[in-house]
XYZ file of C-alpha atoms in Angstrom:
603
model
C 13.393 -2.189 30.430
C 11.998 -3.506 26.968
C 13.414 -6.814 26.012
C 13.266 -7.476 22.578
C 15.561 -8.811 20.052
C 14.072 -7.070 17.355
C 14.468 -3.830 19.156
C 18.024 -4.282 19.572
C 18.555 -4.352 15.987
C 16.617 -1.224 15.038
C 19.975 0.429 14.606
C 21.038 3.735 11.811
C 22.712 2.878 8.626
C 24.760 6.036 7.972
C 26.141 4.518 4.910
C 23.991 6.479 2.645
C 26.573 9.385 4.356
C 29.840 7.675 4.430
C 31.189 3.936 4.852
C 33.111 5.081 8.013
C 34.562 7.815 10.054
C 37.798 7.279 7.920
C 36.209 7.524 4.464
C 38.109 9.166 1.697
C 34.839 10.831 0.299
C 34.924 13.085 3.448
C 38.214 14.192 2.737
C 36.857 14.735 -0.829
C 33.955 16.642 0.417
C 35.606 18.887 2.642
C 37.969 19.864 -0.730
C 34.966 20.429 -2.552
C 33.621 22.810 0.313
C 37.288 24.986 0.159
C 37.128 25.212 -3.595
C 33.411 26.354 -3.694
C 34.202 28.914 -0.907
C 37.478 30.015 -2.863
C 35.739 30.266 -5.572
C 32.972 32.806 -4.163
C 35.923 34.761 -2.350
C 37.604 34.882 -5.621
C 35.118 35.429 -8.130
C 32.015 36.646 -6.722
C 32.934 39.075 -3.800
C 31.988 42.438 -4.082
C 29.841 41.529 -7.113
C 25.849 40.903 -4.858
C 24.958 43.691 -7.276
C 24.945 41.801 -10.754
C 25.593 38.083 -9.642
C 23.421 37.215 -6.694
C 21.946 33.945 -8.501
C 24.954 32.532 -9.093
C 26.334 33.451 -5.574
C 23.362 31.847 -4.145
C 23.466 28.850 -6.346
C 27.271 28.193 -4.733
C 26.050 28.948 -1.449
C 23.826 26.345 -1.362
C 25.925 23.785 -2.933
C 28.617 24.616 0.156
C 25.647 24.405 2.809
C 24.315 20.972 1.236
C 27.989 19.819 1.664
C 28.500 20.882 5.339
C 25.141 19.641 6.234
C 25.746 16.213 5.553
C 29.431 16.267 6.885
C 28.442 17.646 10.273
C 25.311 15.297 10.497
C 27.568 12.376 10.248
C 30.108 13.016 12.864
C 27.240 14.265 15.256
C 25.333 11.068 14.593
C 28.131 8.720 15.261
C 29.315 11.025 18.261
C 25.766 10.048 19.286
C 26.028 6.312 19.440
C 29.444 6.301 20.684
C 30.075 9.827 23.187
C 33.367 8.295 24.519
C 34.971 7.111 21.099
C 37.995 9.567 20.811
C 38.567 8.311 16.957
C 35.496 9.835 16.586
C 36.204 13.008 18.231
C 39.387 13.171 16.686
C 38.171 12.759 12.685
C 35.171 15.312 13.670
C 37.740 17.974 14.680
C 39.647 17.416 11.614
C 36.992 17.555 9.401
C 34.865 20.433 10.903
C 38.140 22.846 11.932
C 39.165 22.402 8.406
C 35.805 23.476 7.145
C 35.404 26.289 9.708
C 38.598 28.106 8.086
C 36.750 28.086 4.955
C 33.470 29.075 5.880
C 34.787 31.843 7.703
C 36.062 33.422 4.776
C 32.506 33.965 3.579
C 31.391 36.632 6.392
C 31.010 38.866 3.488
C 28.226 36.922 2.013
C 25.921 38.407 4.766
C 27.447 41.812 5.008
C 27.174 42.538 1.401
C 23.815 40.948 1.067
C 22.672 43.609 3.837
C 24.230 46.262 2.101
C 22.917 45.753 -1.373
C 20.528 48.445 -2.484
C 16.688 47.804 -2.487
C 16.812 48.528 -6.209
C 19.497 46.424 -7.100
C 18.145 43.566 -5.085
C 14.238 43.660 -6.459
C 15.887 43.892 -10.332
C 17.246 40.590 -9.672
C 14.755 39.277 -7.657
C 12.414 39.547 -10.623
C 14.555 37.854 -12.956
C 15.683 34.559 -10.984
C 13.083 32.017 -9.839
C 16.054 30.905 -7.131
C 16.061 34.340 -5.881
C 12.182 34.691 -5.728
C 12.223 31.089 -3.865
C 14.927 32.468 -1.111
C 13.594 35.632 -0.593
C 12.131 34.894 3.078
C 16.055 33.800 3.498
C 17.383 37.003 2.197
C 14.950 39.213 3.892
C 15.537 37.975 6.978
C 19.551 38.716 6.777
C 18.671 42.035 5.446
C 16.320 42.924 8.171
C 18.660 41.979 10.732
C 22.000 43.600 9.250
C 22.165 46.000 12.433
C 23.439 43.108 14.510
C 26.244 42.313 12.147
C 29.803 43.479 13.451
C 32.359 44.322 10.450
C 33.678 41.845 8.235
C 37.310 41.158 9.932
C 35.363 40.534 13.153
C 32.805 38.087 11.438
C 35.613 36.011 9.780
C 37.638 35.998 12.795
C 34.751 35.055 15.249
C 33.511 32.470 12.571
C 37.120 31.174 12.632
C 37.211 30.395 16.288
C 33.707 28.886 16.698
C 34.689 25.430 16.603
C 36.766 26.239 19.788
C 34.025 27.639 21.837
C 30.850 26.870 23.293
C 30.287 23.280 21.160
C 33.589 22.138 22.424
C 32.002 22.449 26.054
C 29.049 21.158 25.033
C 30.608 18.099 23.546
C 32.807 17.497 26.535
C 29.749 17.627 29.208
C 27.851 14.930 26.395
C 30.991 12.827 27.099
C 31.279 13.387 30.906
C 27.908 12.490 31.037
C 28.282 9.088 29.516
C 30.455 8.205 32.366
C 28.762 9.162 35.082
C 27.433 5.847 37.191
C 24.362 6.035 39.838
C 24.543 3.028 42.251
C 21.306 1.547 43.569
C 22.018 -1.619 45.484
C 24.031 -3.912 43.718
C 23.518 -2.077 40.467
C 25.046 0.651 38.425
C 22.981 2.625 36.333
C 23.667 5.462 33.526
C 21.589 8.768 33.491
C 18.763 7.545 31.239
C 18.448 4.682 33.602
C 18.354 6.545 36.953
C 16.069 8.911 35.503
C 13.628 6.572 34.520
C 14.072 4.675 38.078
C 13.095 8.324 39.549
C 10.294 9.298 37.156
C 8.420 5.758 36.552
C 9.025 3.448 39.018
C 5.766 2.296 40.874
C 7.664 2.051 44.581
C 7.895 5.639 46.207
C 10.967 4.648 48.407
C 12.935 3.492 44.840
C 11.744 6.692 43.397
C 13.408 8.670 46.093
C 16.938 6.759 46.491
C 17.178 7.015 42.770
C 16.402 10.567 42.734
C 18.958 11.183 45.936
C 21.496 9.156 44.034
C 20.907 10.976 41.173
C 21.456 14.421 43.179
C 24.265 13.398 45.143
C 26.325 12.071 42.459
C 26.200 14.684 40.021
C 28.021 16.746 42.708
C 30.287 14.142 44.132
C 31.364 13.012 40.626
C 32.980 16.240 39.746
C 30.147 16.716 37.026
C 28.163 19.544 38.472
C 31.301 21.411 38.923
C 32.258 21.157 34.925
C 28.761 21.974 34.269
C 29.428 25.185 36.436
C 32.646 26.326 34.578
C 30.902 24.996 30.950
C 27.787 27.370 31.627
C 29.870 30.266 33.070
C 31.908 30.455 29.750
C 28.467 30.051 27.452
C 26.854 32.425 29.735
C 30.266 34.784 29.823
C 30.511 34.820 26.020
C 26.815 35.360 25.269
C 26.562 38.528 27.277
C 29.589 39.973 25.773
C 28.384 39.254 22.206
C 25.132 40.556 22.977
C 26.468 44.131 24.076
C 28.922 44.181 20.768
C 25.988 43.081 18.364
C 23.586 45.619 20.439
C 20.872 43.102 21.490
C 18.927 45.081 23.741
C 17.467 41.767 26.262
C 19.134 38.713 26.961
C 16.125 36.786 25.193
C 16.537 38.989 22.020
C 18.896 37.258 19.900
C 17.104 33.673 20.257
C 13.812 35.829 19.879
C 14.785 36.994 16.465
C 16.082 33.589 15.099
C 12.853 32.450 16.386
C 11.110 35.327 14.230
C 9.588 36.412 17.354
C 9.276 39.744 19.257
C 10.256 39.920 22.741
C 6.894 41.489 24.011
C 5.733 38.157 22.612
C 8.075 35.725 24.362
C 7.601 37.531 27.482
C 3.409 37.482 27.224
C 3.975 33.563 26.685
C 6.114 33.354 29.918
C 3.767 35.513 31.853
C 0.920 33.422 30.736
C 2.415 30.099 31.767
C 3.662 31.542 35.616
C 0.179 32.800 36.278
C -2.352 29.891 34.575
C -0.038 27.376 33.877
C 1.234 26.798 37.215
C -2.207 27.211 38.677
C -3.176 24.080 36.512
C 0.071 22.323 37.477
C -0.992 22.805 41.433
C -4.364 21.441 40.704
C -2.582 18.378 38.933
C -0.250 17.787 41.706
C -3.203 18.342 44.350
C -4.925 15.174 42.894
C -1.701 13.141 42.704
C -1.606 13.756 46.469
C -5.035 12.286 46.777
C -4.172 9.488 44.680
C -1.004 8.949 46.489
C -2.503 9.671 49.536
C 0.180 12.232 50.878
C 0.131 15.493 52.499
C 3.037 16.747 50.651
C 4.846 15.425 47.233
C 8.461 15.084 47.416
C 10.600 16.458 44.119
C 10.776 12.451 43.473
C 6.709 12.015 43.071
C 6.465 14.777 40.652
C 6.625 12.484 37.777
C 5.115 9.506 39.597
C 3.156 6.944 37.861
C -0.484 6.759 38.794
C -1.249 3.937 41.316
C -3.119 1.802 38.892
C -1.491 2.976 35.735
C -0.390 -0.238 32.971
C 2.698 -1.907 34.554
C 3.095 -3.043 30.972
C 5.702 -2.992 28.215
C 4.884 -2.081 25.372
C 7.420 -3.803 22.781
C 8.610 -2.190 19.563
C 6.744 -3.523 17.500
C 3.279 -2.459 19.353
C 4.983 0.683 19.670
C 5.423 1.347 15.539
C 1.569 0.110 15.187
C 0.231 2.411 17.683
C 2.170 5.425 16.088
C 1.554 4.607 12.312
C -1.927 4.214 13.134
C -2.362 6.989 14.738
C -0.893 9.294 12.035
C -2.703 7.203 9.006
C -5.841 8.004 10.999
C -5.038 11.891 10.245
C -3.194 11.565 7.253
C -1.738 9.042 5.349
C 0.815 11.102 3.306
C 2.386 11.848 6.997
C 2.381 7.950 8.109
C 3.531 6.733 4.627
C 6.745 9.283 5.364
C 7.335 7.580 8.873
C 7.152 4.152 7.132
C 9.757 5.003 4.840
C 11.793 5.950 8.138
C 11.584 2.769 9.049
C 11.817 0.666 5.983
C 15.495 2.860 5.466
C 16.931 1.931 8.660
C 16.548 5.893 9.935
C 15.599 4.854 13.448
C 18.178 4.303 16.674
C 15.958 2.832 19.447
C 17.863 0.623 21.893
C 19.920 1.928 24.738
C 23.494 0.555 24.730
C 27.114 1.466 26.260
C 28.263 4.629 25.116
C 25.135 5.807 23.736
C 24.096 9.430 24.786
C 20.754 9.987 26.757
C 17.602 11.412 25.289
C 15.689 11.550 21.854
C 16.120 13.782 18.901
C 15.366 14.023 15.285
C 18.090 15.229 12.922
C 16.937 16.153 9.147
C 19.017 17.349 6.573
C 18.900 18.512 2.941
C 22.473 17.529 1.301
C 23.713 17.306 -2.434
C 21.339 18.080 -4.928
C 18.277 18.430 -2.588
C 18.179 14.969 -1.279
C 16.633 14.896 2.354
C 17.714 12.618 4.812
C 16.048 12.323 8.228
C 17.097 10.341 11.594
C 15.405 9.908 14.904
C 17.516 9.154 18.153
C 15.829 7.397 21.266
C 16.361 5.562 24.447
C 13.419 2.929 24.072
C 12.047 1.543 27.574
C 8.692 0.543 26.359
C 6.597 3.040 28.526
C 3.843 4.766 27.322
C 6.194 7.973 27.538
C 8.263 6.329 25.273
C 5.763 5.734 22.810
C 4.700 9.348 23.165
C 8.432 10.350 22.364
C 8.486 8.342 19.170
C 5.214 10.110 17.768
C 6.943 13.238 18.602
C 10.488 12.788 17.018
C 8.861 11.850 13.927
C 6.349 14.686 13.863
C 9.747 16.435 13.379
C 10.970 13.945 10.868
C 8.095 14.429 8.472
C 8.177 18.005 9.152
C 11.868 18.427 8.053
C 10.994 16.083 4.924
C 8.159 18.218 3.636
C 10.029 21.527 4.463
C 13.326 19.792 3.023
C 11.796 18.751 -0.374
C 9.815 22.186 -0.704
C 12.313 24.592 0.546
C 15.939 23.298 0.103
C 18.589 23.761 2.548
C 18.702 27.503 3.303
C 14.821 27.198 4.309
C 14.056 23.708 5.972
C 14.502 24.625 9.585
C 11.439 26.166 11.090
C 12.560 28.575 13.818
C 12.508 26.822 17.397
C 9.136 28.015 18.138
C 7.235 26.742 15.856
C 9.623 23.648 14.688
C 7.530 21.798 17.819
C 4.389 22.017 16.457
C 4.499 18.913 13.921
C 6.210 16.988 16.975
C 3.464 17.905 19.575
C 0.913 17.574 16.866
C 2.018 13.724 16.107
C 2.076 13.519 20.101
C -1.528 14.500 20.336
C -2.521 12.376 17.689
C -1.030 9.322 18.926
C -2.605 10.396 22.686
C -6.152 10.792 21.205
C -5.484 7.148 19.325
C -4.691 5.731 22.683
C -7.349 7.109 24.669
C -10.091 6.168 21.982
C -9.156 2.719 22.615
C -9.497 2.372 26.327
C -12.675 1.667 27.771
C -11.693 1.202 31.464
C -12.689 4.146 33.250
C -9.580 4.021 35.324
C -7.159 2.920 32.783
C -8.837 6.344 30.770
C -7.913 8.225 34.189
C -4.525 7.239 34.179
C -3.870 8.307 30.149
C -5.724 11.533 30.928
C -3.142 12.198 33.953
C 0.238 11.102 32.632
C -0.416 13.200 29.455
C -1.612 16.191 31.647
C 1.864 15.118 33.553
C 3.661 15.770 30.140
C 2.250 18.538 29.646
C 3.679 20.259 32.387
C 7.099 18.861 31.705
C 6.703 20.694 28.304
C 4.867 23.750 29.224
C 5.727 24.469 32.791
C 8.796 23.357 33.327
C 10.301 24.517 30.109
C 9.234 28.377 31.205
C 10.834 27.483 34.700
C 13.936 26.140 32.690
C 14.025 29.621 30.953
C 13.504 31.432 34.097
C 16.642 29.997 35.545
C 18.174 30.808 32.317
C 17.250 34.422 32.742
C 18.097 34.569 36.034
C 21.400 33.016 35.868
C 22.619 35.143 32.357
C 21.269 38.259 34.413
C 23.498 37.476 37.468
C 26.275 36.596 35.260
C 26.791 40.127 34.210
C 28.110 40.842 37.480
C 30.651 38.020 37.181
C 31.231 34.205 37.471
C 28.575 32.328 39.148
C 29.406 29.451 41.893
C 28.000 26.146 41.742
C 25.981 27.188 45.030
C 24.588 30.427 42.979
C 22.959 28.037 40.377
C 21.658 25.999 43.158
C 19.874 29.273 44.471
C 18.299 30.363 41.402
C 17.208 26.501 40.635
C 15.214 26.218 43.996
C 14.412 30.212 43.634
C 12.698 29.475 40.324
C 10.899 26.155 41.167
C 9.320 27.729 43.903
C 7.846 30.370 41.869
C 6.562 27.793 39.613
C 5.495 25.026 42.020
C 4.815 26.535 44.967
C 6.422 27.557 48.467
C 8.025 24.834 50.700
C 5.458 22.587 51.844
C 2.628 23.956 49.732
C 2.877 21.122 47.686
C 6.342 19.834 47.145
C 9.389 18.980 50.055
C 12.350 20.359 48.015
C 14.864 18.229 49.115
C 17.829 16.221 47.398
C 16.937 18.173 44.126
C 19.153 21.421 44.194
C 21.777 20.303 41.818
C 19.531 18.572 39.044
C 19.802 22.056 37.020
C 23.528 20.860 36.241
C 22.206 17.747 33.847
C 19.949 20.009 31.595
C 22.034 19.987 28.441
C 19.619 22.293 26.891
C 21.233 25.348 29.225
C 24.306 24.876 26.672
C 22.224 26.215 23.791
C 20.917 29.686 25.471
C 17.097 29.945 25.510
C 16.336 27.279 23.716
C 14.280 25.905 25.776
C 10.716 28.284 25.716
C 10.313 26.940 22.388
C 8.856 23.845 23.846
C 6.500 25.889 25.903
C 5.656 27.901 22.499
C 5.316 24.843 20.811
C 2.926 23.450 22.876
C 0.424 25.930 23.139
C 0.632 27.241 19.576
C 0.059 23.305 18.624
C -2.753 23.012 21.176
C -4.658 25.906 19.448
C -4.195 24.497 16.120
C -4.889 21.119 17.074
C -8.384 21.893 18.588
C -9.756 22.952 14.930
C -8.212 19.598 13.214
C -11.940 18.021 13.383
C -13.931 21.351 12.130
C -13.189 20.468 8.125
C -10.997 17.427 8.448
C -10.230 17.569 4.447
C -9.356 21.209 4.507
C -7.268 21.204 7.763
C -4.806 18.410 6.571
C -4.400 20.397 3.508
C -3.561 23.080 5.128
C -1.785 21.408 7.839
C 0.569 19.691 5.157
C 1.444 23.208 3.538
C 2.475 25.002 6.410
C 4.774 22.237 7.238
C 6.153 22.609 3.763
C 6.934 26.406 4.531
C 9.814 25.514 6.664
C 11.545 28.687 7.799
C 9.578 31.059 4.908
C 6.963 32.003 7.392
C 6.355 33.553 10.812
C 3.855 32.656 13.276
C 1.435 35.001 12.367
C 1.658 33.796 8.943
C 1.544 30.380 9.836
C -1.898 30.579 11.978
C -3.379 33.162 9.712
C -5.104 30.315 7.086
C -6.916 28.563 10.187
C -8.144 31.733 11.534
C -5.905 31.684 14.377
C -3.945 34.834 15.788
C -0.747 34.445 18.258
C -0.728 37.860 18.533
C -3.627 38.237 20.663
C -3.287 38.503 24.414
C -5.810 35.515 25.152
C -3.947 33.046 22.771
C -1.649 31.671 25.159
C -4.153 30.971 28.131
C -6.734 29.408 25.406
C -4.065 27.103 24.592
C -3.842 26.233 28.517
C -7.986 26.359 28.801
C -8.299 23.970 25.777
C -5.885 21.456 26.735
C -4.596 20.748 29.982
C -7.310 22.354 31.937
C -10.226 20.190 29.905
C -7.821 16.880 30.491
C -8.051 18.114 34.240
C -11.971 18.582 34.235
C -12.225 14.783 32.684
C -9.916 13.572 35.365
C -11.910 15.023 38.309
C -14.978 13.739 36.894
C -13.904 10.388 35.943
C -12.132 10.310 39.982
C -15.448 11.629 41.492
C -17.424 8.729 39.465
C -14.583 6.353 40.587
C -14.853 7.500 43.965
C -11.564 8.475 44.610
C -12.233 12.207 45.493
């Protein structure tokens, strides 16, 4: 683990939001939300045909205040997941807000039912409405999935007591998990790191076995089984009531994608991505001198991979330089995050695992961005920082350009900037390496990261699809989840003994928290391949490309995938688009890796 006193001080300063969870300003803001919601209901309900601009103005103000409150408590909880006072104050604020927001169910319904004539007439007279046309058009387009106002109001009121509560509970339980190796205890982040990154095969195997067994013996697996059954049962019911034709349809609509495109992505990864995956793992077998791999070998470091720990300051320099070589504009936005204490990097007790970025637009259009890490000092951790800061610059540019209602790009292409940032950093590191072995190690490491972003996420999505479909027949047992997990693993990675021996990994589905947000995961694969096609042409006209790229990031949620790619001459609706994304990324890296292995007489 990285030891760096400077890293220990890389912590968020959340005081721009509130001084503490007891800050009286929180209650003041909740009261503002109440007042504004009441104003909308009392003075503007039923007046969308003439007062749309004012209605939207108030709605924006509500969203900006709520964004700040929700963000503050989420960020606080991430730093101290077992703190019951944070949970208490969170529930007080969010449950109160939900009561007021529930009364605004009429907003989408009346906007959707507004006649096209009156809608266009008001648009023509208002700059605010013109700016937010994409937001309103999406609501009008998807009106057929709305239920009547009373039902929508009730659903909104009970939402704080549903899947989010189970998600929070599982996060809390996760922080309590203790894994023992020898005389030492480890948390989930640490045991995953050992099982994936240790250069000692036996230690990786022991760590994975301990992880797999403890998830079961601790009762965590049973809790996740219960939680997922509730989430899936509720989703199946709501899909039926709202009229979604397929279990993926709601997520696809949220992502501004059609079912056919998403199905094509899954098919391409299973058909072509799995081939490259097996190709990589066969190379790994040679390097590890094994006939078959254990699951604990899947992310094994390359034997001659550098074991050095990259200290925090060096990591920061690498990422900033990589971004700066492409766009000083993006590099300066990143520097602001460090300067303003918007990054929380060290591992400490109570902190949840993983990494994320949380960017919001709050009062008066002010944009804030927060990056969450568990930094251990590996090359992957450097890439993770580059990834999350890609989300950060995306959010900042879109937030300033589009405001609170149109900042967040749909998940499927919200990953574009983050993956682009990873690629910038990867190319920067690759360009600095002269030693063939070190270059080979980096290429193979990047290929493995790609497999985790593409193949593994589609495998996760396949797991969800099978589980959600089976859930229609009744509750699933833990053994059902285990069986589905092994089934989709074999589909993506090969039959037992072909490449892997599937031992001590049947319970691993239960630590994947993304399953609590149905079908979130395929966005990583979509984003990776979507971005690789884009990244491949960045040097054709660098100055023009940078300008187009920054404009793309500024668009937020106002454009769909086709519209985003059109200025670059790319078309994601074409059948070979996804295969091209595979060929120009991992296939190319493995071609180069095999060439280097021949030069080094490894093959």
